[in-house]
mmCIF file of C-alpha atoms in Angstrom:
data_model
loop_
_atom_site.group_PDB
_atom_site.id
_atom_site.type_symbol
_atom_site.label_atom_id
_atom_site.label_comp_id
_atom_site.label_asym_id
_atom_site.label_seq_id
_atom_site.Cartn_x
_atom_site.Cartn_y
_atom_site.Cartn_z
ATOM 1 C CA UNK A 21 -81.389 136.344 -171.773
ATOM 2 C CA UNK A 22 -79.802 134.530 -175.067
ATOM 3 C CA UNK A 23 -76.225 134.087 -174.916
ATOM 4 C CA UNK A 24 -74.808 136.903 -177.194
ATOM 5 C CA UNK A 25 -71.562 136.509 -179.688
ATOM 6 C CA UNK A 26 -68.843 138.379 -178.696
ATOM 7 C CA UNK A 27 -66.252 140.336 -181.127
ATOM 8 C CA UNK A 28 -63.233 142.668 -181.156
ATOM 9 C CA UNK A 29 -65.838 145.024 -181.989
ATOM 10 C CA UNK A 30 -68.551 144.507 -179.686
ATOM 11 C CA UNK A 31 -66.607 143.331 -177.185
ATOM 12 C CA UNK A 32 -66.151 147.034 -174.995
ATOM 13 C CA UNK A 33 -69.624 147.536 -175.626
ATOM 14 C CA UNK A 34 -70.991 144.538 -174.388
ATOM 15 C CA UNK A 35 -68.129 143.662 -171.809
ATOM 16 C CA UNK A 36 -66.067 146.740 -170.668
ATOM 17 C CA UNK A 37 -68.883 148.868 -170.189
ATOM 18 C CA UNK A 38 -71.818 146.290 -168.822
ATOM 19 C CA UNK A 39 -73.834 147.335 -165.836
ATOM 20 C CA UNK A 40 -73.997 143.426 -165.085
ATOM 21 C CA UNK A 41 -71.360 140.715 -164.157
ATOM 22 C CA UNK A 42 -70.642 138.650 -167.830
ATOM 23 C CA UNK A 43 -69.823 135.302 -168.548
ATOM 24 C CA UNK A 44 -67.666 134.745 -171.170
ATOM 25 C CA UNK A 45 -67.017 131.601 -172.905
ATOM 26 C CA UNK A 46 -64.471 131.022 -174.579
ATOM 27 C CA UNK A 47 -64.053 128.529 -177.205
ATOM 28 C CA UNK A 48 -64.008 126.535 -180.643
ATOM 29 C CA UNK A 49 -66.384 124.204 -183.054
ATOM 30 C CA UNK A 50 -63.400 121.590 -183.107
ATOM 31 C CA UNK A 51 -63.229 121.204 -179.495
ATOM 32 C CA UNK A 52 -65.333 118.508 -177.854
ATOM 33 C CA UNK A 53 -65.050 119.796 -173.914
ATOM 34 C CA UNK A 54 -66.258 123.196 -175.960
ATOM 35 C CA UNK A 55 -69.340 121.312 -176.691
ATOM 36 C CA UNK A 56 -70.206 119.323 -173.809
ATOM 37 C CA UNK A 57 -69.819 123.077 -172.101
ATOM 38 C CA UNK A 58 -71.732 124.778 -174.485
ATOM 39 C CA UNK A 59 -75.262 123.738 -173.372
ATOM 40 C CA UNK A 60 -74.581 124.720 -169.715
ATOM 41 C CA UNK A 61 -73.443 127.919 -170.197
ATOM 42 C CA UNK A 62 -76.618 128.268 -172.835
ATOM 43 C CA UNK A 63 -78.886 127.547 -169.805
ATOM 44 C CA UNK A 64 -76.813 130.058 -166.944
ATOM 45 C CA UNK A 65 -77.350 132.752 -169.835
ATOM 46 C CA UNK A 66 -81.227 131.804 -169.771
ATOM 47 C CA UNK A 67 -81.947 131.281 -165.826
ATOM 48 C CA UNK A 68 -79.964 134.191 -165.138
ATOM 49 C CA UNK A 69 -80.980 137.963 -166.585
ATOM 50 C CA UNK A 70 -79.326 139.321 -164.218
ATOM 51 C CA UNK A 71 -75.935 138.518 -165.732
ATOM 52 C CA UNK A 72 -74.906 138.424 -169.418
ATOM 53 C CA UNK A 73 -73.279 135.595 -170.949
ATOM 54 C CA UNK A 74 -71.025 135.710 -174.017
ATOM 55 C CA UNK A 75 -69.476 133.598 -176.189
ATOM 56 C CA UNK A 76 -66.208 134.081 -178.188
ATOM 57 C CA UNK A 77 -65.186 131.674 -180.712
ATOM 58 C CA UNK A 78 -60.792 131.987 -180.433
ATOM 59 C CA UNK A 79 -60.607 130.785 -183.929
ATOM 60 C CA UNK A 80 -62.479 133.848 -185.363
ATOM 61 C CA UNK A 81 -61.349 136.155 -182.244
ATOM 62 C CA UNK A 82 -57.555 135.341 -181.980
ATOM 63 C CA UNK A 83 -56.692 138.867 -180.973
ATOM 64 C CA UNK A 84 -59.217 138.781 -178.061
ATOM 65 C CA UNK A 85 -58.271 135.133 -177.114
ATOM 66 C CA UNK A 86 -54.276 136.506 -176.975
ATOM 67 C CA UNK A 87 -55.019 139.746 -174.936
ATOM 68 C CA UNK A 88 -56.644 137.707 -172.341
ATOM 69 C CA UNK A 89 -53.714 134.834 -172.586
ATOM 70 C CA UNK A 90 -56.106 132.067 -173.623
ATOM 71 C CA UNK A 91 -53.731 129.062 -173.579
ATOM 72 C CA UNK A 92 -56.699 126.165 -173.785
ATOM 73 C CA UNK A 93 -60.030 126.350 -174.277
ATOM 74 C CA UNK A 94 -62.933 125.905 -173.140
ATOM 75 C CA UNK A 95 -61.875 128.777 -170.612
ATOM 76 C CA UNK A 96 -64.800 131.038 -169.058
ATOM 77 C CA UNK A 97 -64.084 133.599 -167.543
ATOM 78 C CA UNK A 98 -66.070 136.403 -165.373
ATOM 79 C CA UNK A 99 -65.899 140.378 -165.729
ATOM 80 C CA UNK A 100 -67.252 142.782 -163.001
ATOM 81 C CA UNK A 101 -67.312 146.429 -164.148
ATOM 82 C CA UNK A 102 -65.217 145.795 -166.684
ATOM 83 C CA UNK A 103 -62.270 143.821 -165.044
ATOM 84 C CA UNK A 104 -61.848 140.285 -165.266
ATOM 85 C CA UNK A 105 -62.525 138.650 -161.567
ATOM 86 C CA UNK A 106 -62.146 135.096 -162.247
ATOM 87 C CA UNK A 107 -61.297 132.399 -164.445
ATOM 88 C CA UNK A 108 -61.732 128.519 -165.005
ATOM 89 C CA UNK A 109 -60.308 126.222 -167.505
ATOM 90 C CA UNK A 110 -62.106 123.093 -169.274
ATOM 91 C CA UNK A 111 -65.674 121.424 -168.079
ATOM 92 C CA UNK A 112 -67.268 122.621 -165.158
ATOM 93 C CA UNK A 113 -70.280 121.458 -163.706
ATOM 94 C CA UNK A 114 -73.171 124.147 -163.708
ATOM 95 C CA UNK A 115 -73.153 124.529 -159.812
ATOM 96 C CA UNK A 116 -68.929 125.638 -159.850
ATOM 97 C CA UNK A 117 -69.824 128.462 -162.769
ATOM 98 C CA UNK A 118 -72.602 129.935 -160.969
ATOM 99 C CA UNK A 119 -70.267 130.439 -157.744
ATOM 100 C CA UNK A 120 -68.137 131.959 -159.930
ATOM 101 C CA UNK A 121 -70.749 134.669 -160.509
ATOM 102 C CA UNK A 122 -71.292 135.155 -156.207
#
């Protein structure tokens, strides 16, 4: 499934009330680690339809990335019916984000 943009405004839609674990990725064009992640969580979103992956860029969704205390980025971080389960901060290889999702 393609990785979808998350918003303030989509963001109880598409998180709060998904029938499926999400990904979220949080993060920033100017940050490098942001970009060596980006491709990896691209690829979980795509092997994966079972789970929905989203990604939320802090600079244009500073409100989301302060309700969820985003302090440095990239941060992912996985929701189960609607309630964040667990978080990771900076590059992770592919295998440590899918256990995330067990």
């Amino acid at each position: 499934m393609a990785v979808i943009e998350i918003t303030n405004t989509n963001f109880e839609a598409e998180v709060l009330n998904s029938d499926r674990p999400v990904l979220l990725d949080f993060w920033a064009s100017w940050c490098g680690p942001c970009r060596m992640l980006s491709p990896v969580v691209d690829e979980i979103g795509e092997e994966n339809p079972q789970i929905k992956v989203g990604k939320i860029n802090v600079d244009q969704e500073m409100e989301l990335a302060l309700k969820f205390n985003i302090m440095s980025i990239p941060t992912l971080m996985v929701f189960k019916g609607g309630k964040p389960v667990k978080t990771s901060v900076g590059v992770q290889p592919k295998s440590a984000i899918l256990s995330m999702l067990d």
